Each structure stands twice: as C-alpha cells, then as structure tokens.
Tab-separated table of N, CA and C in Angstrom:
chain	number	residue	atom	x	y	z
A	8	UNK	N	15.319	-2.232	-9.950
A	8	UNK	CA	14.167	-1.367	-10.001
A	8	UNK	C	13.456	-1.426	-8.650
A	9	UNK	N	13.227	-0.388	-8.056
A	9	UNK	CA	12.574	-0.449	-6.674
A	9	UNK	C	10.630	-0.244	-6.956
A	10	UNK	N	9.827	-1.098	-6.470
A	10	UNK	CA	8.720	-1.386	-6.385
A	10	UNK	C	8.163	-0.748	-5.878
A	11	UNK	N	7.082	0.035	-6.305
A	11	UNK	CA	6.345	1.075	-5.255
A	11	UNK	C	4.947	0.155	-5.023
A	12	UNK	N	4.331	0.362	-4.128
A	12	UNK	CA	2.924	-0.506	-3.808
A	12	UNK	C	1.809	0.759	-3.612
A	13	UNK	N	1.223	0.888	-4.736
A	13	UNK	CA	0.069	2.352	-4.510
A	13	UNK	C	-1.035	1.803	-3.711
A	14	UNK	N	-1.752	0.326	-4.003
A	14	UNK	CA	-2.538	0.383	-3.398
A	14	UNK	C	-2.604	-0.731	-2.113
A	15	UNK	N	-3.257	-0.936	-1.642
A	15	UNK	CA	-3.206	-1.767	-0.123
A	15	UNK	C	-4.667	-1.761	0.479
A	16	UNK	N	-4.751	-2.885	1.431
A	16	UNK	CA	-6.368	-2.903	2.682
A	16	UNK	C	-6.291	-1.983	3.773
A	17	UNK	N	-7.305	-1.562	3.898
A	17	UNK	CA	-7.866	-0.678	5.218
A	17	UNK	C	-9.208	-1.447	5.299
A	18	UNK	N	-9.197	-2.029	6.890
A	18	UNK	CA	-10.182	-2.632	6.809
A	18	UNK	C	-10.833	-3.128	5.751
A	19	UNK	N	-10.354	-4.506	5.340
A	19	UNK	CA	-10.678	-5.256	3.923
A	19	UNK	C	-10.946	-4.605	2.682
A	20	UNK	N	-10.940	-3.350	3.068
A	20	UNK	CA	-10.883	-2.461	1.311
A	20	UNK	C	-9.890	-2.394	0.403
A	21	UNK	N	-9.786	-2.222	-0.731
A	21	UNK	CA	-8.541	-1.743	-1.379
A	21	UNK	C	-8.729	-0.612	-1.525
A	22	UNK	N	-7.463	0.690	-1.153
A	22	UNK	CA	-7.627	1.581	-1.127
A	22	UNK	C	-5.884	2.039	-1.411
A	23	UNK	N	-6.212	3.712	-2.648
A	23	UNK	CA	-4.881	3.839	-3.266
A	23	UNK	C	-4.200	4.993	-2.486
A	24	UNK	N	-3.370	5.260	-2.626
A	24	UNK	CA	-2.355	5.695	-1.459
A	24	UNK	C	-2.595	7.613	-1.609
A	25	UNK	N	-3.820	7.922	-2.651
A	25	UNK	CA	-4.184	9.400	-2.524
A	25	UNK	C	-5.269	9.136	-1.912
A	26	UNK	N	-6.022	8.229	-1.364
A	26	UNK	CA	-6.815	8.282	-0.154
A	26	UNK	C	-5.934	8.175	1.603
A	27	UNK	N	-5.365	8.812	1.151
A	27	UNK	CA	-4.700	8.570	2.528
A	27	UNK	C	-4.329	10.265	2.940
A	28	UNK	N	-4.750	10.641	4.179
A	28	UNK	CA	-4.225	12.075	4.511
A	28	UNK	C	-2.954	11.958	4.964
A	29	UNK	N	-2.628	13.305	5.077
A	29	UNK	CA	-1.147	13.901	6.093
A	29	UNK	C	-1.079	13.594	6.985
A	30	UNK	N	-2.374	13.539	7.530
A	30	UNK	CA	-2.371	13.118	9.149
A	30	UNK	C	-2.835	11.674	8.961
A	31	UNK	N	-2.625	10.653	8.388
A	31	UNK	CA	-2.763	9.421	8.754
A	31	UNK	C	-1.126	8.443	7.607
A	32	UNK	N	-0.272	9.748	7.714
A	32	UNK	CA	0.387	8.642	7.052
A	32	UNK	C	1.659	8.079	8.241
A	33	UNK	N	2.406	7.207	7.470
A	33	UNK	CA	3.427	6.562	8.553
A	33	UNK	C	2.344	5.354	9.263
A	34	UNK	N	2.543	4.610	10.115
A	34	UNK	CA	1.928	4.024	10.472
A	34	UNK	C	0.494	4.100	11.059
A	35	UNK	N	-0.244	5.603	11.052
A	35	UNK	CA	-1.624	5.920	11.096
A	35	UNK	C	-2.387	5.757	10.288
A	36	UNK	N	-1.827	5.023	9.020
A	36	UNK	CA	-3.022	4.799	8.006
A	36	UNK	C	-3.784	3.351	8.630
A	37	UNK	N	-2.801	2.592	9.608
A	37	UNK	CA	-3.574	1.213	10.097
A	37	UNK	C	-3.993	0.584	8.376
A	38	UNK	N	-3.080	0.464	7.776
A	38	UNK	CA	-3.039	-0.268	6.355
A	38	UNK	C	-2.497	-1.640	6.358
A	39	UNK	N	-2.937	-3.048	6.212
A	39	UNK	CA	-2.229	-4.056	6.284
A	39	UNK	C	-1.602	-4.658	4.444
A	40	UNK	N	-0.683	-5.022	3.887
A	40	UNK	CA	-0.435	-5.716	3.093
A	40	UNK	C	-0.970	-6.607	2.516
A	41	UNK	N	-1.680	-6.415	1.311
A	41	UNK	CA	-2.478	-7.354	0.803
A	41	UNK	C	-1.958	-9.270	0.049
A	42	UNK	N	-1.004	-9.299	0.745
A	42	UNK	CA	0.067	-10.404	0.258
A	42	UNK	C	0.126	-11.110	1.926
A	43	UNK	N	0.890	-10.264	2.286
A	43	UNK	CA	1.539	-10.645	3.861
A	43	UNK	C	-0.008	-10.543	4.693
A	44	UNK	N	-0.265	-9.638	4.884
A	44	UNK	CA	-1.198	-9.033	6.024
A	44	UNK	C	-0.678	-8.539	6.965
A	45	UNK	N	0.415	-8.082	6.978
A	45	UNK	CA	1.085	-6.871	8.044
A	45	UNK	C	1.223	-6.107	7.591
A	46	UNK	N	1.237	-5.499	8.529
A	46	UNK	CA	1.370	-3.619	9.249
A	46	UNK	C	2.468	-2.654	7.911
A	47	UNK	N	1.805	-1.953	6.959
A	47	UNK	CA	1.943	-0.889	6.130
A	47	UNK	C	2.033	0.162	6.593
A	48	UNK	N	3.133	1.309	6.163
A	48	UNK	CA	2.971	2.570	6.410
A	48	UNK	C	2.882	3.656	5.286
A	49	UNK	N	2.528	4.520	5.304
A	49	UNK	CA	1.851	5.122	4.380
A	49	UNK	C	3.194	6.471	4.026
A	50	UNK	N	3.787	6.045	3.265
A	50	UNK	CA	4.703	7.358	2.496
A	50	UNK	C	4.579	8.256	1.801
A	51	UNK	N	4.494	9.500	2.352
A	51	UNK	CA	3.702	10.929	1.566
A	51	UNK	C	4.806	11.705	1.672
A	52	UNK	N	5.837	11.567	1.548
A	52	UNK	CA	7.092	12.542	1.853
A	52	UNK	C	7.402	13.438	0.217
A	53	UNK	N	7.889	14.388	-0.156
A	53	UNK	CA	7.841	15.406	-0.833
A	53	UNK	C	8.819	15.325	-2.292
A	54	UNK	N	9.649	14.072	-2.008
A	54	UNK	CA	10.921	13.808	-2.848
A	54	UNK	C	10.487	12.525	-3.877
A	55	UNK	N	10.038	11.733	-3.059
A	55	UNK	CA	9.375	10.077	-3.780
A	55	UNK	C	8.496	9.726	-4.044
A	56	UNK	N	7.910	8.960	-5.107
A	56	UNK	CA	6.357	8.914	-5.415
A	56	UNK	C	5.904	8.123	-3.642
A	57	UNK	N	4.353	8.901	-3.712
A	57	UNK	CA	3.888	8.525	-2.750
A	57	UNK	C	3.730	7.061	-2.532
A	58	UNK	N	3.419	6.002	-1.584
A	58	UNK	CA	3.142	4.715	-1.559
A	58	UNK	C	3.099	3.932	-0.420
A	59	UNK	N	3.027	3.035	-0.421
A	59	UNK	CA	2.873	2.183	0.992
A	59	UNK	C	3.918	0.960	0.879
A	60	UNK	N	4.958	0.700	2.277
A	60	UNK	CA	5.780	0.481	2.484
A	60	UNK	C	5.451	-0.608	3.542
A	61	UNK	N	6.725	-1.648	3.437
A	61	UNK	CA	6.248	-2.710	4.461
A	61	UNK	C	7.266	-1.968	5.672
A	62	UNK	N	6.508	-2.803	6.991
A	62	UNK	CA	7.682	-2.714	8.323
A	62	UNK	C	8.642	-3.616	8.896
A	63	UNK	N	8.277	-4.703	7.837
A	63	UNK	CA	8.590	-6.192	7.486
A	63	UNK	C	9.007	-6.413	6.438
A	64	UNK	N	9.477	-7.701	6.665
A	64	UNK	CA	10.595	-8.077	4.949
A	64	UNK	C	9.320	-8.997	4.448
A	65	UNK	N	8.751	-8.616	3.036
A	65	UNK	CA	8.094	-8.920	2.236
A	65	UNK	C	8.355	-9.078	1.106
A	66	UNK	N	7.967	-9.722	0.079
A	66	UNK	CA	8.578	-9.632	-1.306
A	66	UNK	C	7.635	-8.680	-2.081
A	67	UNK	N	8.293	-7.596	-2.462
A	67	UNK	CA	7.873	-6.448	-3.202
A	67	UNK	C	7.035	-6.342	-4.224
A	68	UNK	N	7.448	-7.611	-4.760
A	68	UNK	CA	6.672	-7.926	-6.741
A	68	UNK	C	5.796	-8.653	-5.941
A	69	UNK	N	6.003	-9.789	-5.124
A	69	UNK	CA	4.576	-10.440	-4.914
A	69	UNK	C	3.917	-9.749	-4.384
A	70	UNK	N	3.916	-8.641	-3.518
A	70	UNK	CA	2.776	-7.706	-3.062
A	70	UNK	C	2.010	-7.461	-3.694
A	71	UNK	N	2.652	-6.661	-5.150
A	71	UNK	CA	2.120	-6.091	-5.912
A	71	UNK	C	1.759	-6.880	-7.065
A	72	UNK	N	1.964	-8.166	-7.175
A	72	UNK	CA	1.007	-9.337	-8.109
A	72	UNK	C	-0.148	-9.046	-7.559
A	73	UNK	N	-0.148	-9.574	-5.670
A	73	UNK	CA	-1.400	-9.756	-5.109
A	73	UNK	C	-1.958	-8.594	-5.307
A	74	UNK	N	-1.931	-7.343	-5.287
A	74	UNK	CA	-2.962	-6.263	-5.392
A	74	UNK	C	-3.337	-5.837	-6.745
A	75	UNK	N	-2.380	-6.299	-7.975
A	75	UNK	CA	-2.822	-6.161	-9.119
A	75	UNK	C	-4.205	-7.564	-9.351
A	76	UNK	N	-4.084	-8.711	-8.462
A	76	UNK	CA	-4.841	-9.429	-8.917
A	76	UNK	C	-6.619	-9.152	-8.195
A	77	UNK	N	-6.043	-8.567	-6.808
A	77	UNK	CA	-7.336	-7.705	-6.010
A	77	UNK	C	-8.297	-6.770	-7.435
A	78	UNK	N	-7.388	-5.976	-7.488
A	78	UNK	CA	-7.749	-4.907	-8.022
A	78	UNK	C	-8.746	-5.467	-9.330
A	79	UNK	N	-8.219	-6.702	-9.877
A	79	UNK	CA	-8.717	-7.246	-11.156
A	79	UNK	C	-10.565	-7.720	-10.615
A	80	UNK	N	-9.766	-8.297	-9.614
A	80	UNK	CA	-11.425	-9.083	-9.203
A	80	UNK	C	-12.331	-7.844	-8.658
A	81	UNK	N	-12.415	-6.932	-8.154
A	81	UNK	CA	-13.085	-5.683	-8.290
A	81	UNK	C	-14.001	-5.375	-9.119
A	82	UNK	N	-13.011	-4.816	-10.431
A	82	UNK	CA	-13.517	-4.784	-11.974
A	82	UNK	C	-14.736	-5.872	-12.769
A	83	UNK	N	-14.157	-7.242	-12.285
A	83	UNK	CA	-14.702	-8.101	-12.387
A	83	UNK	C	-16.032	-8.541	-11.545
C-alpha cells in the first residue's frame, strides 16, 4: 500500500496539502517533514491524490504516525 502524507509544516504550522497553490508546488511549497524535518515537495499533478512527498528516504508510516499525532495535539 503506498502512503500518501496530506498534511506537513510550513513554518512550524501544520498545514494540508489543499492549502498549497499551483504555483508553490514541487519544492516551492518550502514544506519540511514533520517526522524527519526535511525538505517536502508538494504533489498536485492531475492523475494521483494530491500530497506531499519526501526528497529523502524517510519512513512513510512513521511520517504519517508523526502528523496524525500533531494533528491530535491541535484538537487537544
């Protein structure tokens, strides 16, 4: 099963991958990985759900533990 990562930091925010324009995707979103803390690019292409992608080898599920657990403390 391939892992999509919707949401991610921009400048310490969490922010989901339909805040992101046309013109800031690919590496112009300046999005870092909320697991790793590197460099995200922002995938808006027409075929695949939209999402944010590492440029680096990261582990996919733990990304997305860490931003499901962000996202919790938010709420909280």
């Amino acid at each position: 099963m391939d892992i999509k990562l919707p949401y991610t930091l921009k400048n310490g925010i969490m922010i989901h991958i339909s805040q992101i324009s046309l013109e800031q995707r690919g590496k112009k979103c300046e999005c870092v990985c909320p697991l790793c803390g590197k460099e995200l690019i922002a995938r808006l292409g027409e075929k695949n759900t939209h999402h944010f992608a590492h440029t680096t080898d990261c582990l996919p599920e733990a990304a997305v533990q860490t931003m499901i657990h962000l996202l919790a403390k938010e709420i909280l």
